[in-house]
PDB file of C-alpha atoms in Angstrom:
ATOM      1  CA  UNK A   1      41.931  86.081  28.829  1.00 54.00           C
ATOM      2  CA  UNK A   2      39.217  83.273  28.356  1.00 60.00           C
ATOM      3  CA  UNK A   3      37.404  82.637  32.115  1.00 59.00           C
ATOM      4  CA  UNK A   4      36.512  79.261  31.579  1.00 70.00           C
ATOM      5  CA  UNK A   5      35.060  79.194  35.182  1.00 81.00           C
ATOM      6  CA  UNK A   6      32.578  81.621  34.746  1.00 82.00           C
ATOM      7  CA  UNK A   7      29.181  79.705  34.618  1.00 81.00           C
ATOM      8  CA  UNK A   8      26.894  80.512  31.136  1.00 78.00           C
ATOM      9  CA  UNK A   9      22.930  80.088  30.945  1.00 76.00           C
ATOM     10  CA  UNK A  10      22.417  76.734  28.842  1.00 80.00           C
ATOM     11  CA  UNK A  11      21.675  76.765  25.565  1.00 87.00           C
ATOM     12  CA  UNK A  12      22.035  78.647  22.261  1.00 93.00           C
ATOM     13  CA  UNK A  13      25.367  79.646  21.507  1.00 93.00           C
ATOM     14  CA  UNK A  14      26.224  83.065  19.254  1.00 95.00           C
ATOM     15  CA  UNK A  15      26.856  80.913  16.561  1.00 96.00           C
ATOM     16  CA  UNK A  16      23.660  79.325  16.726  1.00 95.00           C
ATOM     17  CA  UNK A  17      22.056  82.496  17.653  1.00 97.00           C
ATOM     18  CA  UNK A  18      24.134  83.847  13.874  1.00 97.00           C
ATOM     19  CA  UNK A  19      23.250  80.442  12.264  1.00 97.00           C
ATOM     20  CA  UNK A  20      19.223  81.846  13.072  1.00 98.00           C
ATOM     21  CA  UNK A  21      19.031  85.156  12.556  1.00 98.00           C
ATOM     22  CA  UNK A  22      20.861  84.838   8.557  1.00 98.00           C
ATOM     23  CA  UNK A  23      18.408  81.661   7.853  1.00 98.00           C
ATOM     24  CA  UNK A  24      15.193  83.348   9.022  1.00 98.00           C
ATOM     25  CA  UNK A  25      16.682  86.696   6.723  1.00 98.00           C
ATOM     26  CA  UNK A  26      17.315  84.335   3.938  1.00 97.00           C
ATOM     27  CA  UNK A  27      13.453  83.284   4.288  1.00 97.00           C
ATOM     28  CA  UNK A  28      12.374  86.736   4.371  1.00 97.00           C
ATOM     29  CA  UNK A  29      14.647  87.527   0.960  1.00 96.00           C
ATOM     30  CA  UNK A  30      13.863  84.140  -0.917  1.00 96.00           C
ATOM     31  CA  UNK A  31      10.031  84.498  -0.074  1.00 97.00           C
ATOM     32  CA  UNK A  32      10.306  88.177  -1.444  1.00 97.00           C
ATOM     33  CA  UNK A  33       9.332  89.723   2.519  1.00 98.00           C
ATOM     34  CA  UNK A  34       9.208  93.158   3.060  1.00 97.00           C
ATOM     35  CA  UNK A  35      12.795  94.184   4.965  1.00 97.00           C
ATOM     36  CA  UNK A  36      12.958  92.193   8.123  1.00 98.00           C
ATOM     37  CA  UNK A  37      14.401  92.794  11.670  1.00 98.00           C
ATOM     38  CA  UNK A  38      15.377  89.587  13.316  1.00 98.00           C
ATOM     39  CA  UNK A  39      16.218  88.695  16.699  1.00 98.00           C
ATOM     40  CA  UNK A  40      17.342  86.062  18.883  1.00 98.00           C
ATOM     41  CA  UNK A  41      17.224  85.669  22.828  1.00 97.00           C
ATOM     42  CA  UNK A  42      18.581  83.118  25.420  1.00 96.00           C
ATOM     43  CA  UNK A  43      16.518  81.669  27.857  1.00 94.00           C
ATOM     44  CA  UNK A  44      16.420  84.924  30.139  1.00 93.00           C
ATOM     45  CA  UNK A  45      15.011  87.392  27.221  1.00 94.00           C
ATOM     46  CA  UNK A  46      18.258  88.417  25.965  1.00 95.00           C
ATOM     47  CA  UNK A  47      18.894  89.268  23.136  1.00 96.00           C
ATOM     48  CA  UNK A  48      22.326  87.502  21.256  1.00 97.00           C
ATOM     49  CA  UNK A  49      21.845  88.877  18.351  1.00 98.00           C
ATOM     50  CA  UNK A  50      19.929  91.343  16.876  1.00 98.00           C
ATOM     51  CA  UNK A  51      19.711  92.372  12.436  1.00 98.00           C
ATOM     52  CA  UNK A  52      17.818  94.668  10.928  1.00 97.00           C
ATOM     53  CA  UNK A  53      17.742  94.074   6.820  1.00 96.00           C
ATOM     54  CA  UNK A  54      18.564  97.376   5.350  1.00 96.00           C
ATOM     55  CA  UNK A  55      15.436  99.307   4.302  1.00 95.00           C
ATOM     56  CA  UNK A  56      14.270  98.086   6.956  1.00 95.00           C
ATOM     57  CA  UNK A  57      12.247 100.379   9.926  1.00 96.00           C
ATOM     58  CA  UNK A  58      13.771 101.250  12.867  1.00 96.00           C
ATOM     59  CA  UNK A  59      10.766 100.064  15.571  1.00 96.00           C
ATOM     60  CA  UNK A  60      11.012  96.598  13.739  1.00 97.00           C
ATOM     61  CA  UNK A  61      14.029  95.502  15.562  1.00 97.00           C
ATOM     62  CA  UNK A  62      12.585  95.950  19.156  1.00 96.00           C
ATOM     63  CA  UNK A  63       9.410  94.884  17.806  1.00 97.00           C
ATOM     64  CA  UNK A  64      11.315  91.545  17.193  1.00 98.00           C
ATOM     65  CA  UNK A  65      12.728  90.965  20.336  1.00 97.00           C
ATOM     66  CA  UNK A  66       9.580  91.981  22.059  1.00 96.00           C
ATOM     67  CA  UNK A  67       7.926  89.107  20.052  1.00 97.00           C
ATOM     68  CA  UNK A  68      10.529  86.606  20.899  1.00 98.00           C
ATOM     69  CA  UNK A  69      10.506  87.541  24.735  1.00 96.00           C
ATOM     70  CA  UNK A  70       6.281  86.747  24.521  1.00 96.00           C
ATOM     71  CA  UNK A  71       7.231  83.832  23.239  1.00 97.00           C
ATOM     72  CA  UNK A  72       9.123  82.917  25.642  1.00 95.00           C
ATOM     73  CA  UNK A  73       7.195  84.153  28.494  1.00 94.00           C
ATOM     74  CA  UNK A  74       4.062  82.369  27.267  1.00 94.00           C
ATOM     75  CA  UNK A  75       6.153  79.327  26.558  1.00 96.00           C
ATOM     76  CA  UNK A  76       4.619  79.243  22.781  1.00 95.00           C
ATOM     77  CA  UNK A  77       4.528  80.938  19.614  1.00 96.00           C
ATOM     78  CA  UNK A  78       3.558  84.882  20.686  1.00 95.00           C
ATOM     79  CA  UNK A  79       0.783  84.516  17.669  1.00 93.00           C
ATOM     80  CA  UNK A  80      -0.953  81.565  19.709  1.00 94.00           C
ATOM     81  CA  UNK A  81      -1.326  83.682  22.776  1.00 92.00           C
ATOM     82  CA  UNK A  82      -5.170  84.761  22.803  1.00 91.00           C
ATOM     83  CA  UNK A  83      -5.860  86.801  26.055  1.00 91.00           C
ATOM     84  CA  UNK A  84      -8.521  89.210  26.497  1.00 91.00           C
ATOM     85  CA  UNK A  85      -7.167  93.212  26.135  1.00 90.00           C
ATOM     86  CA  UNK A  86      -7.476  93.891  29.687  1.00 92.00           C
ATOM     87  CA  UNK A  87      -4.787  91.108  30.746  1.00 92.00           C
ATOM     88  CA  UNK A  88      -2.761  91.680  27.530  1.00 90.00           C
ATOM     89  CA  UNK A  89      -2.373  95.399  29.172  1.00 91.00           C
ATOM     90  CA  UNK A  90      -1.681  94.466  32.448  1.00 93.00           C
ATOM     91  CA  UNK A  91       1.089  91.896  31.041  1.00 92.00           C
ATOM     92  CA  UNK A  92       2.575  94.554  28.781  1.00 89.00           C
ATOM     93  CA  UNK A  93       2.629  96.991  31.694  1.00 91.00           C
ATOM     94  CA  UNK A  94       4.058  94.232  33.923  1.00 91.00           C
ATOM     95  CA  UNK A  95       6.855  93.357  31.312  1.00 90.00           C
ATOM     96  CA  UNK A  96       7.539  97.205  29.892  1.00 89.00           C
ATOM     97  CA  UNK A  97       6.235  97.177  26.649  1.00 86.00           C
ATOM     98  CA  UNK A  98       8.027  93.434  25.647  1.00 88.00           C
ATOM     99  CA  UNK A  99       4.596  91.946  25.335  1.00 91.00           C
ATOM    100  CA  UNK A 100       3.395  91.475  22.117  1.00 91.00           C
ATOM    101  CA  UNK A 101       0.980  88.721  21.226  1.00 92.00           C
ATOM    102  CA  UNK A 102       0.656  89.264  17.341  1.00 94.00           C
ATOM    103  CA  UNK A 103       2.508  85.963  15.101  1.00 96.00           C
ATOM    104  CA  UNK A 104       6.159  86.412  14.701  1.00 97.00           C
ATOM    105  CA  UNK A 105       7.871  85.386  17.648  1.00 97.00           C
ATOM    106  CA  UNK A 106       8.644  81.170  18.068  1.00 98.00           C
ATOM    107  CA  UNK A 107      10.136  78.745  20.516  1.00 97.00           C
ATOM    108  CA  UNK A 108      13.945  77.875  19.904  1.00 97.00           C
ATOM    109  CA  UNK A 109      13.542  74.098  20.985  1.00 95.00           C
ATOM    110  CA  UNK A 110      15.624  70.706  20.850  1.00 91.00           C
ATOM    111  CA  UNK A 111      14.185  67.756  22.410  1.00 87.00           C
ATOM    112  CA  UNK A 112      11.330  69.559  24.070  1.00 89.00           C
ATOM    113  CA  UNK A 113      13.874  71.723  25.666  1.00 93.00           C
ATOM    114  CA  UNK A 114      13.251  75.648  25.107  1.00 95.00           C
ATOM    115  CA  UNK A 115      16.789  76.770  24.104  1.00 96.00           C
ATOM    116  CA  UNK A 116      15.730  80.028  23.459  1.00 97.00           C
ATOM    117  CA  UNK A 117      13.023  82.745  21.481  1.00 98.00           C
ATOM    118  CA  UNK A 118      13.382  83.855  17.892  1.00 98.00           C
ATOM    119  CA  UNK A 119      11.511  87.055  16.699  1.00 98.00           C
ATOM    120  CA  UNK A 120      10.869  88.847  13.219  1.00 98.00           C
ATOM    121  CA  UNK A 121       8.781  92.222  12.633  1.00 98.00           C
ATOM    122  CA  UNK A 122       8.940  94.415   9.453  1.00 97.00           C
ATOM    123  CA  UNK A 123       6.573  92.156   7.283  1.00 97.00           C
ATOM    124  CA  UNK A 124       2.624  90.880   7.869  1.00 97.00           C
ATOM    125  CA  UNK A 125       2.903  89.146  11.101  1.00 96.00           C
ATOM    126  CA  UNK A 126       2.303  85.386   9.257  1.00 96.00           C
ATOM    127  CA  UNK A 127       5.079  86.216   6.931  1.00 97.00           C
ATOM    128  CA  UNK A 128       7.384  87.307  10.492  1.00 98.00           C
ATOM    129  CA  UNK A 129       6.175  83.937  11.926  1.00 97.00           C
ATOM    130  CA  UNK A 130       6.979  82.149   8.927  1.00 97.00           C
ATOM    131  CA  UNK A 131      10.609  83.270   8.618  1.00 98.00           C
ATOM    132  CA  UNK A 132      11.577  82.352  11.964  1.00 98.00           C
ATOM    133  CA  UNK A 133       9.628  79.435  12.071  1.00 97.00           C
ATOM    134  CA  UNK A 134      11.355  77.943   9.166  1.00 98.00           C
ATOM    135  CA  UNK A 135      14.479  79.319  10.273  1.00 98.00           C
ATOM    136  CA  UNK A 136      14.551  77.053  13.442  1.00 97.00           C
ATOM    137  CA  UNK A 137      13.316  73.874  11.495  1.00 96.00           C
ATOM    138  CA  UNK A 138      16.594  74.555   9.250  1.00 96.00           C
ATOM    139  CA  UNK A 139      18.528  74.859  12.246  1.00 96.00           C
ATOM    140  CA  UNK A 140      16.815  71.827  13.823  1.00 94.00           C
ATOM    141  CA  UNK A 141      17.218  69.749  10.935  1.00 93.00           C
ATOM    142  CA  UNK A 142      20.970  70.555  10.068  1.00 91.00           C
ATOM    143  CA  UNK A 143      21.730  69.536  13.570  1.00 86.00           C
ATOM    144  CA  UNK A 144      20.082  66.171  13.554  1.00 81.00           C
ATOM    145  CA  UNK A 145      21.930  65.559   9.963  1.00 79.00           C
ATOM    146  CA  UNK A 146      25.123  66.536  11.682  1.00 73.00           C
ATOM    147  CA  UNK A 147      24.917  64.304  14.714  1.00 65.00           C
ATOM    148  CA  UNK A 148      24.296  61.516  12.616  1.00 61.00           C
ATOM    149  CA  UNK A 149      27.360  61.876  10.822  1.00 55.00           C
TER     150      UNK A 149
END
């Protein structure tokens, strides 16, 4: 039974959310990464999908998510946040541990219009950042090709 009349939060769907988390793994395997975890989250901090490549450790996946939620809640990429240890603490305390303000965790935008986070952890934190970074121009750019068509 489909309930079309339940409301949903706007913006990614799971296919786009699927459509992210394989490009920013494809990154991490054509760019010769260590094993990646990579997540995606809605606008709230969800997460709507969540992969971990296979050799991959265990913390990395909520490592991931915990960079895409800072991205999120600092509304930029978690590597750009530069606070002072004391507040980066109190922040982690405030959000349970999903605080993390090392590169790897970016914006999910379209028109200036934050759609939703993407995280990575399980390589260097530039190489993380890199693979979902790239990931979401791919995304970005096969969507503008396909509305013009």
């Amino acid at each position: 039974m489909i309930m079309s009349d339940t409301p949903r939060l706007p913006g990614l769907t799971l296919a786009d959310a699927d459509w992210l988390v394989q490009a920013a793994l494809a990154v991490g395997t054509e760019r010769g990464f260590p094993p990646l975890a990579v997540a995606v989250v809605d606008v709230a901090g969800e997460a709507i999908v969540l992969r971990r490549s296979d050799g991959g450790m265990p913390m990395t996946s909520r490592i991931a998510v915990a960079k895409a939620r800072t991205a999120l809640l600092a509304l930029k990429s978690s590597g750009s946040v530069d606070l002072p240890g004391p507040i980066v603490d109190s922040i982690q305390h405030l959000y349970g541990g999903d605080f993390v303000p090392f590169a790897g965790g970016v914006l999910i935008t379209d028109g200036g219009v934050i759609l939703g986070a993407a995280g990575a952890s399980g390589a260097r934190a530039r190489e993380d950042e890199e693979a979902v970074q790239t990931a979401v121009r791919r995304w970005q750019e096969s969507r503008s090709t396909a509305g013009q068509k």
